Coordinates of C-alpha atoms in Angstrom, one line a residue:
X7 CA -75.6 9.0 18.2
X8 CA -76.5 12.4 19.5
X9 CA -75.8 13.7 22.9
X10 CA -77.4 11.8 25.8
X11 CA -79.0 15.0 27.1
X12 CA -82.5 14.9 25.6
X13 CA -85.1 17.6 25.1
X14 CA -86.6 17.0 28.5
X15 CA -83.3 18.1 30.2
X16 CA -83.2 21.2 28.0
X17 CA -86.8 22.1 28.9
X18 CA -85.9 21.6 32.6
X19 CA -82.9 24.0 32.3
X20 CA -85.0 26.6 30.5
X21 CA -87.6 26.4 33.2
X22 CA -85.0 27.4 35.9
X23 CA -85.4 31.1 36.6
X24 CA -82.6 33.4 35.7
X25 CA -80.4 30.4 34.6
X26 CA -80.4 30.7 30.8
X27 CA -80.4 34.1 29.0
X28 CA -83.7 34.8 27.3
X29 CA -82.2 34.9 23.8
X30 CA -81.2 31.3 24.0
X31 CA -84.1 29.1 22.8
X32 CA -84.8 25.4 23.0
X33 CA -84.4 25.1 19.2
X34 CA -80.8 26.4 19.5
X35 CA -79.9 24.1 22.4
X36 CA -81.3 21.0 20.5
X37 CA -79.6 21.9 17.2
X38 CA -76.9 19.3 16.3
X39 CA -74.5 18.4 13.5
X40 CA -73.5 15.2 15.3
X41 CA -74.9 12.7 12.7
X42 CA -73.4 14.3 9.6
X43 CA -70.0 14.5 11.3
X44 CA -70.1 10.9 12.4
X45 CA -71.2 9.7 8.9
X46 CA -68.3 11.6 7.3
X47 CA -65.8 10.2 9.8
X48 CA -67.0 6.6 9.2
X49 CA -67.1 7.0 5.4
X50 CA -63.5 8.2 5.2
X51 CA -62.5 5.5 7.7
X52 CA -64.1 2.8 5.5
X53 CA -62.2 4.0 2.5
X54 CA -58.9 4.0 4.4
X55 CA -59.5 0.4 5.5
X56 CA -60.1 -0.7 2.0
X57 CA -57.0 1.0 0.6
X58 CA -54.7 -0.2 3.4
X59 CA -56.1 -3.8 3.1
X60 CA -55.4 -3.8 -0.6
X61 CA -52.0 -2.3 -0.1
X62 CA -51.1 -4.9 2.6
X63 CA -52.4 -7.8 0.4
X64 CA -50.3 -6.6 -2.6
X65 CA -47.2 -6.2 -0.5
X66 CA -47.5 -9.5 1.3
X67 CA -48.8 -11.9 -1.3
X68 CA -47.9 -10.3 -4.7
X69 CA -44.6 -8.4 -4.4
X70 CA -43.7 -10.3 -1.2
X71 CA -41.9 -7.4 0.3
X72 CA -43.4 -5.7 3.4
X73 CA -41.1 -2.8 4.1
X74 CA -40.7 -0.1 6.7
X75 CA -43.2 2.2 5.0
X76 CA -45.8 -0.6 5.2
X77 CA -45.2 -1.2 8.9
X78 CA -45.5 2.5 9.6
X79 CA -48.8 2.6 7.6
X80 CA -50.2 -0.2 9.8
X81 CA -49.1 1.8 12.9
X82 CA -50.9 4.8 11.5
X83 CA -54.0 2.7 10.9
X84 CA -54.0 1.6 14.5
X85 CA -53.7 5.2 15.8
X86 CA -56.3 6.3 13.3
X87 CA -58.8 3.7 14.5
X88 CA -58.2 5.0 18.1
X89 CA -58.7 8.6 17.0
X90 CA -62.0 7.7 15.2
X91 CA -63.3 6.0 18.4
X92 CA -62.4 9.0 20.5
X93 CA -64.0 11.4 18.0
X94 CA -67.3 9.5 18.0
X95 CA -67.3 9.4 21.8
X96 CA -66.6 13.2 22.0
X97 CA -69.4 13.9 19.5
X98 CA -71.8 11.6 21.4
X99 CA -71.1 13.5 24.6
X100 CA -72.1 16.8 22.9
X101 CA -68.8 18.5 22.4
X102 CA -69.9 19.8 19.0
X103 CA -73.1 21.4 20.1
X104 CA -73.6 25.1 20.5
X105 CA -71.5 26.7 23.2
X106 CA -74.7 27.6 25.2
X107 CA -75.5 23.8 25.3
X108 CA -72.1 23.1 26.8
X109 CA -72.3 25.9 29.3
X110 CA -75.9 25.5 30.5
X111 CA -77.0 21.9 29.7
X112 CA -73.8 19.8 30.0
X113 CA -72.8 18.8 33.5
X114 CA -69.4 19.7 34.9
X115 CA -68.4 16.1 35.1
X116 CA -69.2 15.6 31.4
X117 CA -67.4 18.8 30.6
X118 CA -64.3 17.5 32.3
X119 CA -64.6 14.1 30.6
X120 CA -64.7 15.8 27.1
X121 CA -61.7 17.9 27.9
X122 CA -59.6 14.8 28.9
X123 CA -60.8 12.9 25.8
X124 CA -59.9 15.8 23.6
X125 CA -56.5 16.0 25.2
X126 CA -55.9 12.3 24.5
X127 CA -57.4 12.4 21.0
X128 CA -55.1 15.2 19.8
X129 CA -52.0 13.5 21.1
X130 CA -53.1 10.4 19.1
X131 CA -54.0 12.6 16.1
X132 CA -50.5 14.3 16.1
X133 CA -48.7 11.0 16.5
X134 CA -50.7 9.3 13.8
X135 CA -49.8 12.1 11.3
X136 CA -46.2 11.8 12.2
X137 CA -46.2 8.0 11.6
X138 CA -48.1 8.5 8.3
X139 CA -45.6 11.1 7.1
X140 CA -42.6 8.9 8.1
X141 CA -44.2 6.1 6.1
X142 CA -44.4 8.3 3.1
X143 CA -40.7 9.4 3.5
X144 CA -39.7 5.7 3.9
X145 CA -41.5 5.0 0.6
X146 CA -39.8 7.9 -1.2
X147 CA -36.4 6.8 0.2
X148 CA -36.9 3.4 -1.3
X149 CA -37.7 4.6 -4.8
X150 CA -34.9 7.3 -4.7
X151 CA -32.3 4.8 -3.5
X152 CA -28.7 5.9 -4.5
X153 CA -29.8 9.3 -5.6
X154 CA -27.6 11.2 -3.3
X155 CA -29.2 14.7 -3.2
X156 CA -32.7 13.5 -3.1
X157 CA -31.9 10.9 -0.4
X158 CA -30.4 13.6 1.8
X159 CA -33.5 15.8 1.2
X160 CA -35.7 13.0 2.4
X161 CA -33.6 12.4 5.5
X162 CA -33.7 16.1 6.2
X163 CA -37.5 16.1 5.9
X164 CA -37.7 13.2 8.3
X165 CA -35.6 15.1 10.9
X166 CA -37.7 18.3 10.4
X167 CA -41.0 16.4 10.9
X168 CA -39.7 14.7 14.1
X169 CA -38.5 18.0 15.4
X170 CA -41.8 19.6 14.4
X171 CA -43.7 16.9 16.2
X172 CA -42.0 17.6 19.5
X173 CA -43.3 21.2 20.0
X174 CA -46.7 20.0 18.9
X175 CA -46.7 17.3 21.5
X176 CA -45.3 19.6 24.2
X177 CA -47.9 22.3 23.5
X178 CA -50.6 19.8 24.0
X179 CA -49.1 18.1 27.1
X180 CA -48.1 21.3 28.8
X181 CA -51.1 23.5 27.8
X182 CA -51.8 24.0 31.5
X183 CA -49.5 24.3 34.5
X184 CA -49.6 22.3 36.6
X185 CA -49.9 19.6 33.9
X186 CA -53.4 18.3 33.5
X187 CA -55.7 16.6 31.0
X188 CA -58.3 19.3 31.7
X189 CA -58.6 22.4 29.6
X190 CA -61.2 24.3 31.7
X191 CA -63.8 26.7 30.2
X192 CA -63.9 30.2 31.6
X193 CA -67.2 29.4 33.4
X194 CA -65.8 26.2 35.2
X195 CA -64.6 26.3 38.8
X196 CA -61.4 24.4 37.7
X197 CA -60.2 27.4 35.7
X198 CA -58.8 28.9 38.9
X199 CA -56.6 25.9 39.6
X200 CA -54.5 26.1 36.4
X201 CA -52.7 28.6 34.3
X202 CA -53.5 27.6 30.7
X203 CA -52.7 28.7 27.2
X204 CA -55.6 29.6 24.9
X205 CA -57.0 26.6 23.1
X206 CA -56.8 28.4 19.7
X207 CA -53.2 29.5 20.1
X208 CA -52.0 26.0 20.7
X209 CA -54.0 24.5 17.8
X210 CA -53.2 27.2 15.3
X211 CA -49.5 26.8 16.1
X212 CA -49.8 23.0 15.6
X213 CA -51.8 23.5 12.4
X214 CA -49.1 25.7 10.9
X215 CA -46.5 23.1 11.7
X216 CA -48.7 20.4 10.2
X217 CA -49.3 22.3 7.0
X218 CA -45.6 22.9 6.5
X219 CA -44.9 19.2 7.0
X220 CA -47.6 18.3 4.5
X221 CA -46.2 20.7 1.9
X222 CA -42.7 19.2 2.4
X223 CA -44.0 15.6 2.2
X224 CA -45.9 16.1 -1.1
X225 CA -43.2 18.3 -2.7
X226 CA -40.8 15.3 -2.8
X227 CA -42.9 13.3 -5.4
X228 CA -43.0 16.4 -7.7
X229 CA -39.2 16.5 -7.5
X230 CA -38.9 12.8 -8.3
X231 CA -41.2 13.1 -11.3
X232 CA -39.5 16.3 -12.6
X233 CA -36.2 14.4 -12.8
X234 CA -37.5 11.6 -14.9
X235 CA -36.6 11.6 -18.6
X236 CA -40.1 10.8 -20.0
X237 CA -42.7 12.5 -22.0
X238 CA -44.9 15.2 -20.6
X239 CA -47.9 12.9 -20.9
X240 CA -46.0 10.3 -18.8
X241 CA -45.1 12.9 -16.2
X242 CA -48.7 13.9 -16.0
X243 CA -49.8 10.4 -15.4
X244 CA -47.2 10.0 -12.6
X245 CA -48.4 13.3 -11.1
X246 CA -51.9 11.9 -11.0
X247 CA -50.6 8.8 -9.2
X248 CA -48.1 10.4 -6.8
X249 CA -49.7 13.8 -6.1
X250 CA -53.1 13.3 -4.5
X251 CA -51.4 14.8 -1.5
X252 CA -52.6 18.2 -2.9
X253 CA -56.0 17.2 -1.3
X254 CA -54.2 16.6 2.0
X255 CA -52.8 20.1 1.9
X256 CA -56.3 21.5 1.2
X257 CA -57.7 19.6 4.1
X258 CA -54.9 20.9 6.3
X259 CA -55.8 24.5 5.3
X260 CA -59.5 23.8 6.1
X261 CA -58.5 22.5 9.6
X262 CA -56.6 25.7 10.3
X263 CA -59.6 27.8 9.3
X264 CA -61.9 25.8 11.6
X265 CA -59.4 26.2 14.5
X266 CA -59.4 29.9 14.0
X267 CA -63.2 30.0 14.0
X268 CA -63.3 27.7 17.0
X269 CA -61.1 30.0 19.1
X270 CA -62.4 33.5 18.2
X271 CA -66.0 32.9 17.4
X272 CA -68.5 33.5 20.2
X273 CA -70.2 30.2 19.5
X274 CA -66.8 28.5 19.6
X275 CA -67.9 24.8 20.0
X276 CA -70.2 24.8 17.0
X277 CA -67.2 24.2 14.7
X278 CA -65.9 21.3 16.8
X279 CA -67.8 18.5 15.0
X280 CA -66.6 19.7 11.5
X281 CA -63.1 20.0 13.0
X282 CA -63.1 16.4 14.1
X283 CA -64.3 15.3 10.7
X284 CA -61.6 17.3 9.0
X285 CA -58.9 16.0 11.3
X286 CA -60.0 12.4 10.7
X287 CA -60.0 13.1 6.9
X288 CA -56.5 14.6 7.1
X289 CA -55.1 11.4 8.5
X290 CA -57.2 9.2 6.3
X291 CA -56.4 11.1 3.0
X292 CA -52.7 11.1 3.8
X293 CA -52.8 7.4 4.3
X294 CA -54.8 6.8 1.1
X295 CA -52.5 9.1 -0.9
X296 CA -49.4 7.2 0.3
X297 CA -51.0 3.8 -0.4
X298 CA -52.0 4.5 -4.0
X299 CA -48.6 3.6 -5.5
X300 CA -48.6 0.3 -3.7
X301 CA -51.8 -0.7 -5.6
X302 CA -49.8 -1.2 -8.8
X303 CA -50.2 -5.0 -8.9
X304 CA -54.0 -4.5 -9.1
X305 CA -53.9 -1.9 -11.8
X306 CA -50.9 -2.8 -14.0
X307 CA -51.9 -0.8 -17.1
X308 CA -52.5 2.4 -15.1
X309 CA -49.2 2.1 -13.1
X310 CA -47.2 0.8 -16.1
X311 CA -44.9 3.9 -15.9
X312 CA -43.8 2.8 -12.4
X313 CA -41.9 -0.3 -13.6
X314 CA -40.6 0.5 -17.1
X315 CA -37.1 1.1 -18.3
X316 CA -36.8 2.5 -21.8
X317 CA -34.0 1.1 -23.8
X318 CA -33.1 2.6 -27.2
X319 CA -31.5 0.0 -29.5
X320 CA -30.0 1.2 -32.9
X321 CA -31.0 -0.6 -36.0
X322 CA -28.5 -0.6 -38.9
X323 CA -29.4 0.4 -42.4
X324 CA -29.9 -3.2 -43.6
X325 CA -32.7 -3.9 -41.1
X326 CA -36.3 -4.3 -42.3
X327 CA -39.0 -6.6 -40.9
X328 CA -39.6 -8.1 -44.4
X329 CA -36.0 -8.1 -45.7
X330 CA -33.0 -5.9 -46.4
X331 CA -33.1 -2.2 -47.2
X332 CA -30.6 0.1 -48.6
X333 CA -29.6 3.5 -47.2
X334 CA -26.7 5.1 -45.6
X335 CA -28.4 6.1 -42.3
X336 CA -29.3 4.0 -39.4
X337 CA -32.7 4.0 -37.8
X338 CA -33.3 3.8 -34.1
X339 CA -36.2 2.0 -32.5
X340 CA -37.1 2.4 -28.8
X341 CA -38.2 -0.8 -27.2
X342 CA -39.7 -1.1 -23.7
X343 CA -38.2 -3.9 -21.6
X344 CA -40.0 -4.7 -18.4
X345 CA -37.5 -5.0 -15.6
X346 CA -39.3 -6.5 -12.6
X347 CA -38.4 -8.3 -9.4
X348 CA -35.2 -6.4 -8.8
X349 CA -32.9 -8.0 -6.3
X350 CA -31.7 -6.1 -3.3
X351 CA -28.2 -7.6 -3.8
X352 CA -25.7 -7.3 -6.6
X353 CA -27.6 -8.2 -9.7
X354 CA -30.5 -10.1 -11.3
X355 CA -31.4 -11.1 -14.9
X356 CA -34.7 -10.7 -16.7
X357 CA -35.3 -11.8 -20.3
X358 CA -38.1 -11.0 -22.7
X359 CA -39.1 -12.5 -26.1
X360 CA -40.0 -9.9 -28.7
X361 CA -42.5 -10.7 -31.5
X362 CA -43.0 -10.7 -34.5
X363 CA -40.1 -12.4 -36.3
X364 CA -37.5 -10.3 -37.8
X365 CA -34.5 -10.8 -40.1
X366 CA -30.8 -10.4 -39.4
X367 CA -27.8 -10.8 -41.7
X368 CA -26.0 -14.1 -41.7
X369 CA -22.7 -15.0 -43.4
X370 CA -23.3 -17.5 -46.2
X371 CA -21.1 -20.6 -46.5
X372 CA -22.0 -20.9 -50.2
X373 CA -20.4 -17.5 -50.9
X374 CA -17.3 -17.7 -48.8
X375 CA -15.2 -16.6 -51.7
X376 CA -15.2 -13.4 -53.7
X377 CA -18.4 -12.4 -55.4
X378 CA -19.5 -9.5 -57.5
X379 CA -22.7 -8.0 -58.9
X380 CA -26.2 -7.8 -57.6
X381 CA -26.2 -11.5 -56.6
X382 CA -23.4 -10.7 -54.2
X383 CA -25.6 -9.4 -51.5
X384 CA -25.5 -10.3 -47.9
X385 CA -27.4 -13.4 -46.9
X386 CA -30.3 -13.2 -44.4
X387 CA -31.6 -15.7 -41.9
X388 CA -35.2 -15.3 -40.6
X389 CA -35.3 -14.9 -36.8
X390 CA -38.1 -16.5 -34.9
X391 CA -37.6 -14.4 -31.9
X392 CA -35.3 -11.9 -30.3
X393 CA -34.3 -12.2 -26.7
X394 CA -33.2 -9.2 -24.7
X395 CA -31.4 -9.9 -21.4
X396 CA -31.0 -7.1 -18.9
X397 CA -28.4 -7.4 -16.2
X398 CA -28.9 -5.1 -13.3
X399 CA -25.8 -4.1 -11.4
X400 CA -25.2 -2.0 -8.3
X401 CA -22.3 -0.8 -6.2
X402 CA -19.0 -0.6 -8.1
X403 CA -20.4 -2.2 -11.3
X404 CA -20.2 -0.1 -14.4
X405 CA -21.9 -0.3 -17.8
X406 CA -19.9 -2.1 -20.5
X407 CA -18.7 0.4 -23.0
X408 CA -19.0 -2.1 -25.8
X409 CA -22.8 -2.5 -25.6
X410 CA -24.6 -0.2 -28.1
X411 CA -27.6 0.7 -26.0
X412 CA -28.7 3.9 -24.5
X413 CA -30.5 3.8 -21.1
X414 CA -32.6 6.9 -21.3
X415 CA -34.4 6.3 -18.0
X416 CA -33.8 4.5 -14.7
X417 CA -36.6 2.5 -13.0
X418 CA -39.0 4.9 -11.3
X419 CA -40.2 2.9 -8.4
X420 CA -37.2 0.7 -8.1
X421 CA -33.6 1.0 -7.1
X422 CA -31.4 3.1 -9.3
X423 CA -29.1 0.6 -11.1
X424 CA -27.1 0.3 -14.2
X425 CA -28.2 -2.1 -16.9
X426 CA -26.3 -4.0 -19.5
X427 CA -28.6 -5.1 -22.3
X428 CA -27.6 -7.9 -24.6
X429 CA -29.5 -9.3 -27.6
X430 CA -29.7 -12.9 -28.8
X431 CA -31.3 -14.3 -32.0
X432 CA -32.4 -17.8 -32.6
X433 CA -32.4 -18.5 -36.4
X434 CA -34.6 -21.3 -37.6
X435 CA -33.0 -21.6 -41.1
X436 CA -30.4 -20.1 -43.3
X437 CA -31.3 -18.6 -46.7
X438 CA -28.7 -17.8 -49.3
X439 CA -29.3 -15.3 -52.0

């Protein structure tokens, strides 16, 4: 997949008198990093396809809800595929060779072709990043539903990213006047036909905007996790799930470094192959990072924190799994009730049977009258199972004040709702003491 210009063409150019400076050798002109760049691009692309395929399968066939964030992820994948194709063509044409190769070996027609392809590729690249970031914001908006301040923060971030995209796009489209797809090198004849901005100035500006957008995008999950009332270990697990965007920020910084090198280094084109690989990885890693939470159906135990609501139910002093106990204080036990398949409408109900069997007090018909002494204790009925029913309500619904339960956490990756938890017991027999 190297450049179509072979060593014979290089030897022919070197043989031309007074054409190539004496310090430029054949080894320098033949040196290439094309293969490693293409392998890196294709490797990341393969990972992206695997993650997006698993995400789409989970959303369509398991959760059966394909939302706006998923559609934007598919749009990003289409743009990302186009960008990969353009990168491979640019590398194949020799855009990432030493600058001497481009100046002395590459023909003017090929130079113009690479400039137009780079122009198109970076419009696609910028648009793909915008679509991917909006996909992430749509996902965050879904899990932060009805949280007023956070919702407005997400909306503000979306407005900022769209507004940031416009100058990025305008700088690329209007990099030369009159408008053209060319970005002529200083040694090309076309340079006199246009007034152009410096390539590095445009790309550094766009890189700064992109880095700010990435930092905003991946600060939102940290805010969501920080507001959850769970243990530090639980928060750490959620950070591991929701915060691989830190890698995206590092990649964005690497891109800025390569752009700076590409503009102000004498051998400016030598960093172009790594730049294309990093830009491809930036889109791919962003898409992967935003697809990881959607893989919960495949890794239920790892993502268990994303679907749990912790309900603290008080146990009175008489409770004991094997019988009654004495004591003036009550003991509280925290039970975990899985609340899944939330309805987008008013409410839904979920029930769970809890094992093992427990005992609860039952009034005795044999002791309906007055009794005294140790034999006058409360009667107990063994309970085969205990059923908890959670009623999810939204809108104007409020939690019943008569229910003795304390909801210490709202669902993390679900709509924020109020839950009324009731408890039912099915006694199999009645024992009288």
